[in-house]
Coordinates of C-alpha atoms in Angstrom, one line a residue:
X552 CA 86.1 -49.3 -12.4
X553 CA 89.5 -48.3 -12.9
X554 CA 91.4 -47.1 -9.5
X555 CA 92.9 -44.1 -9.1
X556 CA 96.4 -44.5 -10.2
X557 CA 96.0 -47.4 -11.4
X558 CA 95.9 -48.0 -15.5
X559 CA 96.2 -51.9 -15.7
X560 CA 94.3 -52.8 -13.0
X561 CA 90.1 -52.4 -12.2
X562 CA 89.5 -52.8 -8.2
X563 CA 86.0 -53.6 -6.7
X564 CA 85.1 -54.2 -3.5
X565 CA 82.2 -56.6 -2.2
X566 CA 82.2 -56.1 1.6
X567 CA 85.5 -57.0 3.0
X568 CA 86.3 -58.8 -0.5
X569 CA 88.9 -57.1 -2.7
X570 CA 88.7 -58.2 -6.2
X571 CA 91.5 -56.9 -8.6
X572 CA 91.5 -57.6 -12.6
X573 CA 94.1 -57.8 -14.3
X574 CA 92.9 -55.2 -17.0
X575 CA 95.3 -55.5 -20.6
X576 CA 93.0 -57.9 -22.4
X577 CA 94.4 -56.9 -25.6
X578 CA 97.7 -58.7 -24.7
X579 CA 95.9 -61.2 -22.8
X580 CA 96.8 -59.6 -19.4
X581 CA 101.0 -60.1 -20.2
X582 CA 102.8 -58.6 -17.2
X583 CA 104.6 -55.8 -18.1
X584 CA 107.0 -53.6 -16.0
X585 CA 104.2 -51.6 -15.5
X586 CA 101.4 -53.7 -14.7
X587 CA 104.1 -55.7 -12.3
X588 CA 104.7 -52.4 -10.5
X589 CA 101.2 -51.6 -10.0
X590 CA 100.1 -55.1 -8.2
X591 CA 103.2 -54.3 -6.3
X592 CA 101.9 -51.2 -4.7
X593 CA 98.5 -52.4 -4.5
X594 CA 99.4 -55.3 -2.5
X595 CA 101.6 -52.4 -0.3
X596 CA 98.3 -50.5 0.0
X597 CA 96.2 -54.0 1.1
X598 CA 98.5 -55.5 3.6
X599 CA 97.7 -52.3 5.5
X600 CA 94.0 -51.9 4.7
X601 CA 92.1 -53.1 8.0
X602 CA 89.0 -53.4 5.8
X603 CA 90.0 -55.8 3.2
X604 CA 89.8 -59.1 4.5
X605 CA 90.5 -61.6 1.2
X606 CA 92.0 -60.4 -2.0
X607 CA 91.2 -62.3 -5.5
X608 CA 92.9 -61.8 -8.9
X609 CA 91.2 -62.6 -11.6
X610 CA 92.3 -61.5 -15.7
X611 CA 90.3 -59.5 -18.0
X612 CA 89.5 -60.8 -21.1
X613 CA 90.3 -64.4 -23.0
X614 CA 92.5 -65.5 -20.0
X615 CA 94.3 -65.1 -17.1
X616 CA 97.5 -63.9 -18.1
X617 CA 99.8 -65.2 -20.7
X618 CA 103.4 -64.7 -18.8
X619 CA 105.7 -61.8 -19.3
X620 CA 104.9 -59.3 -21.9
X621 CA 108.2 -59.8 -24.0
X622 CA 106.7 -58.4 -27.3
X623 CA 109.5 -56.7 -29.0
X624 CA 112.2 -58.3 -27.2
X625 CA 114.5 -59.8 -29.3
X626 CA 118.1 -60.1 -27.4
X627 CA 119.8 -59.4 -31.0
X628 CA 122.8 -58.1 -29.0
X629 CA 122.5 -54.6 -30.4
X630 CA 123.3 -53.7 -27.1
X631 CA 125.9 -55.0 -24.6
X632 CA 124.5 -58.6 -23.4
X633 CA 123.6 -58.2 -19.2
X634 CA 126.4 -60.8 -17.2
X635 CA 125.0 -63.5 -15.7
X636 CA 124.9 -61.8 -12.3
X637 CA 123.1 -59.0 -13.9
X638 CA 120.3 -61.7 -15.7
X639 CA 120.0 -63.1 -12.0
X640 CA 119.0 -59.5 -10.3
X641 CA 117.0 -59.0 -13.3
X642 CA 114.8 -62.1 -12.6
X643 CA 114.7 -61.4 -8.7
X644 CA 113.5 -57.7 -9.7
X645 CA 110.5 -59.5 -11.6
X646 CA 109.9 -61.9 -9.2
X647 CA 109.5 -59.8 -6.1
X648 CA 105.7 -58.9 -7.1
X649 CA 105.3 -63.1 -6.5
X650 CA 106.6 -63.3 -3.5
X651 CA 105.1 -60.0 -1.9
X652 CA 101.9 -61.9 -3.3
X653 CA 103.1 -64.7 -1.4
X654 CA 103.8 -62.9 1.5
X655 CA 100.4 -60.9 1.8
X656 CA 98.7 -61.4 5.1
X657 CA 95.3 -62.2 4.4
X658 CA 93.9 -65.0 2.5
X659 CA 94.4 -64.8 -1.3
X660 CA 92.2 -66.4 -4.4
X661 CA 93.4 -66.7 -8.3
X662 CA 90.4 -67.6 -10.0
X663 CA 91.4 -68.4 -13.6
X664 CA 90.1 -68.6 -16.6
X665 CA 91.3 -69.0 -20.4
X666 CA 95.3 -68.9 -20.4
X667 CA 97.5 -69.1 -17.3
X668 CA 100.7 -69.7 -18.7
X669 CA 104.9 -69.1 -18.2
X670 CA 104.8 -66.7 -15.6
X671 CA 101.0 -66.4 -15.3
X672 CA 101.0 -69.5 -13.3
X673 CA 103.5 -67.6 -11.1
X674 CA 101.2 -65.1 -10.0
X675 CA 98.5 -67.6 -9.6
X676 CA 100.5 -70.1 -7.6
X677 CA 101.4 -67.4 -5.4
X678 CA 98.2 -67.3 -4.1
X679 CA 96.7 -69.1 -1.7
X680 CA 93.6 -70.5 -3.1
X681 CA 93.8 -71.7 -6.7
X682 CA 90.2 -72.2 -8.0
X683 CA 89.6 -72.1 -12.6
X684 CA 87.2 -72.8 -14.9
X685 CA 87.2 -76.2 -15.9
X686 CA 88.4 -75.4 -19.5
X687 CA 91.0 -73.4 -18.9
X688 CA 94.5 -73.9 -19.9
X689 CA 97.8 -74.2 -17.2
X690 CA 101.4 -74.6 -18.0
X691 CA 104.7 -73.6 -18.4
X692 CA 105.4 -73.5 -22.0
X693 CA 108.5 -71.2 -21.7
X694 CA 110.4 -74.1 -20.4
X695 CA 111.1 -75.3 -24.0
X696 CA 113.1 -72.1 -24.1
X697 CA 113.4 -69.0 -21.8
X698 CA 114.7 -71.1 -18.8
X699 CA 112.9 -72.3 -15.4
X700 CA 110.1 -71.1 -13.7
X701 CA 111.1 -68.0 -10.4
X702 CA 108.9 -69.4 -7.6
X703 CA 108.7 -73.2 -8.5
X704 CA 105.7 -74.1 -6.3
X705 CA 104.6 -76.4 -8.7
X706 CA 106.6 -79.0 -6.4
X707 CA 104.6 -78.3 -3.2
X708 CA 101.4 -78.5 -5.0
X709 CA 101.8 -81.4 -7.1
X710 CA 104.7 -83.4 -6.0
X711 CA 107.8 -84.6 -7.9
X712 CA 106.5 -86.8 -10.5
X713 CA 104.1 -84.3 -12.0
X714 CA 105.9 -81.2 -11.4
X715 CA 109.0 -83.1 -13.8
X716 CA 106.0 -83.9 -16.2
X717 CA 104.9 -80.8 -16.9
X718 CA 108.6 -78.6 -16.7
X719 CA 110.0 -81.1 -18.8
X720 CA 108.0 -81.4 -21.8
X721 CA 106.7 -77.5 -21.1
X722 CA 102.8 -79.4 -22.1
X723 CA 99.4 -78.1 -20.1
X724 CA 96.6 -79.2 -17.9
X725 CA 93.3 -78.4 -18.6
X726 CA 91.2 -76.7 -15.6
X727 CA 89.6 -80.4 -14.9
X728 CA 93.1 -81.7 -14.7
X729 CA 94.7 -79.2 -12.9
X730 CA 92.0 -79.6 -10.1
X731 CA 91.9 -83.2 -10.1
X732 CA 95.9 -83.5 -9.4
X733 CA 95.9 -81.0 -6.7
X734 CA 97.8 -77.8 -8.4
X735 CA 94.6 -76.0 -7.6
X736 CA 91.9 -76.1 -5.3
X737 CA 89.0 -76.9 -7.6
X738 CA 87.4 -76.5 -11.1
X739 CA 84.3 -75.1 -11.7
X740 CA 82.1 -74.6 -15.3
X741 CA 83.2 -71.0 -16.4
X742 CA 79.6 -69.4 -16.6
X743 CA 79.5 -70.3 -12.6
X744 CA 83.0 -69.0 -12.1
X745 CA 82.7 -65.6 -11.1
X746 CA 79.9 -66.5 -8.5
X747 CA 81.9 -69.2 -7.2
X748 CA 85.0 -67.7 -6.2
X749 CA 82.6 -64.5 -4.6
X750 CA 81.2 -67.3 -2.4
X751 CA 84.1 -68.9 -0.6
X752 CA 85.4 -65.4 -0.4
X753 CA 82.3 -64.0 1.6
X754 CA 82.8 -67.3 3.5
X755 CA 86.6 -66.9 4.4
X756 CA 86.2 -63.0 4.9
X757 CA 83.3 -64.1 7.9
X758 CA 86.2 -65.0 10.1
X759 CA 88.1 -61.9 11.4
X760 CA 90.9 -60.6 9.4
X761 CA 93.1 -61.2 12.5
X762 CA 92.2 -64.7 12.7
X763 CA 93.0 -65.4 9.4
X764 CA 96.3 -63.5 9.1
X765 CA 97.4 -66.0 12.2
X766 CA 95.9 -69.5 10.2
X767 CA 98.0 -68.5 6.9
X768 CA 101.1 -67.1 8.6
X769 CA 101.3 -70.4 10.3
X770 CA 100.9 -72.6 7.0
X771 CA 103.2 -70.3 5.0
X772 CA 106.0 -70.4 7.6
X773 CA 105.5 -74.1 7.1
X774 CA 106.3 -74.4 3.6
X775 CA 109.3 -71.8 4.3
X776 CA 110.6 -74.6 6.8
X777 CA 109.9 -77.1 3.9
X778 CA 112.9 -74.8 1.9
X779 CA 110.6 -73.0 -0.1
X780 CA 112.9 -69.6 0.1
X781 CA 115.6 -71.5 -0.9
X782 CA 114.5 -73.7 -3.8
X783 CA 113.3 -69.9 -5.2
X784 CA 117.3 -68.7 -4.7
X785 CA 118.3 -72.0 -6.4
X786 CA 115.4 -71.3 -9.5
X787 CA 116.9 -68.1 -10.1
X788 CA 120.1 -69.0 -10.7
X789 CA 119.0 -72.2 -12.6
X790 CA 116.7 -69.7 -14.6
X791 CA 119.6 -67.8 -15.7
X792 CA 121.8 -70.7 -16.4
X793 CA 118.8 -72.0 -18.5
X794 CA 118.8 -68.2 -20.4
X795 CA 122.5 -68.7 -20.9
X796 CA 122.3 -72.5 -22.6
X797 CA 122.3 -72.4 -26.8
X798 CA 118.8 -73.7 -27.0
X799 CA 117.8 -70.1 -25.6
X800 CA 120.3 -68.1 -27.5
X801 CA 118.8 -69.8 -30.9
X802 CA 115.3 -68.7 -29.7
X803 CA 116.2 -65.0 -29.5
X804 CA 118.3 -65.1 -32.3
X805 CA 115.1 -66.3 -34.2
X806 CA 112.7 -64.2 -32.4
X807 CA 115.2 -61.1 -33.7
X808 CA 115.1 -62.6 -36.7
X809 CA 111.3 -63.1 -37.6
X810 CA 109.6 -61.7 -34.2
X811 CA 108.8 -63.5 -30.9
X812 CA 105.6 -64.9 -32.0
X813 CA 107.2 -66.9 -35.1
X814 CA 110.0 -67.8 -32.8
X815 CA 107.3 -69.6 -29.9
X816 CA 105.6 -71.1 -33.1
X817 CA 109.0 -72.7 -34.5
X818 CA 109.9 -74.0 -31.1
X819 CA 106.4 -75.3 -29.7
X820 CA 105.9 -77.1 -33.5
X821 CA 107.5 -80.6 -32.2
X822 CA 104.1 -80.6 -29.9
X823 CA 101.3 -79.0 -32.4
X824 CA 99.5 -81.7 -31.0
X825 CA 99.8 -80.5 -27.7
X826 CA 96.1 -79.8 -26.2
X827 CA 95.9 -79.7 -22.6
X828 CA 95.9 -82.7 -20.9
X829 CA 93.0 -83.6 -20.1

């Protein structure tokens, strides 16, 4: 059921296992300001909540969640264009919600399903258990367009090699895939899904919430030694840079032009034949 004060997301509890929805199936859970500001104060409310012991996110719906929610923007410069500077605090504004994710003391789970796309796969890296169904769909489309991904742990779960594979061409991994290369934990047949992630939640939330805030502080302060704070700093202002280049302006001058979902079909054309790889 829906929380109090809460409109885009639906909360239950199983024991010490928080599980939060992502609940705007009708535009396949896109984050919007308000939906972004909501999982913000929700994880303000669970870092503090001495019963919840493991938090998963899940999406309502088709999917996951499909990125940003930029229906209706267009950029057609009827208003003043934000500086560069500006662009940059914009992106660290709608990033924070990743990394208070991130940051989150106990253990977290993404179980996805459907689409987890642009910065879908944000959210769900920035947890710390990554488990999908086996059909879903992972990537980072906006990369043909719209700039770089903010948190860029696609490099500390995959490596170099496919981490360039996938930002470079902007193509997807199919759930199978996307387990069997490491970016997440495990893939699972969607009808067993649900049950699955509930299970090595109970199991993680048997150890004391203490105990388990100490095991993940220790591995996360490892990956900060590793330069993960700063190679988030440097994807910001390589985001913006990327916002900046031609091939972006085109896209928004399209999108004003003929909307944003005839502007993603023009630019993703080159690679109709682009199912996830499998």
């Amino acid at each position: 059921m829906k929380a109090e004060g809460y409109e885009n997301l639906i909360l239950e509890t199983f024991g010490p296992v928080l599980r939060v929805t992502l609940d705007r199936p009708e535009r396949r859970n896109a984050l919007s300001a308000e939906l972004i500001e909501e999982l913000f104060e929700l994880i303000s409310v669970v870092e503090l909540d001495a019963e919840t012991s493991v938090l998963v996110l899940r999406g309502a719906g088709k999917g996951f969640c499909s990125g940003y929610d930029v229906a209706g923007s267009s950029q057609d410069g009827a208003e003043a264009s934000p500086s560069p500077i500006e662009k940059a605090q914009v992106v660290r504004g709608d990033s924070r919600v990743f990394d208070r994710l991130w940051r989150l003391p106990i253990p977290t789970i993404a179980q996805v399903h459907g689409a987890c796309l642009a910065a879908g796969t944000d959210l769900a890296l920035s947890c710390d258990l990554l488990v999908c169904a086996a059909d879903a769909r992972i990537g980072y489309p906006a990369v043909r367009s719209m700039g770089s991904p903010a948190t860029h742990m696609w490099l500390y779960h995959l490596g170099p090699q496919w981490t360039k594979r996938l930002l470079l061409s902007g193509d997807s991994l199919s759930g199978a895939k996307a387990a069997e290369v490491g970016l997440f934990l495990e893939s699972v047949p969607s009808e067993e899904l649900d049950e699955h992630v509930l299970s090595l939640a109970a199991r993680i939330a048997s150890i004391p919430r203490d105990l388990l805030t100490v095991n993940k502080h220790v591995v996360n302060r490892g990956l900060d030694l590793m330069g993960r704070t700063l190679l988030q700093e440097t994807a910001v202002q390589q985001d913006v840079l990327g916002r900046l280049a031609p091939g972006a302006e085109a896209f928004w001058e399209t999108a004003a032009r003929k909307g944003v979902r005839q502007a993603v079909a023009e630019r993703d054309e080159p690679f109709a034949d682009g199912d996830p790889i499998e």
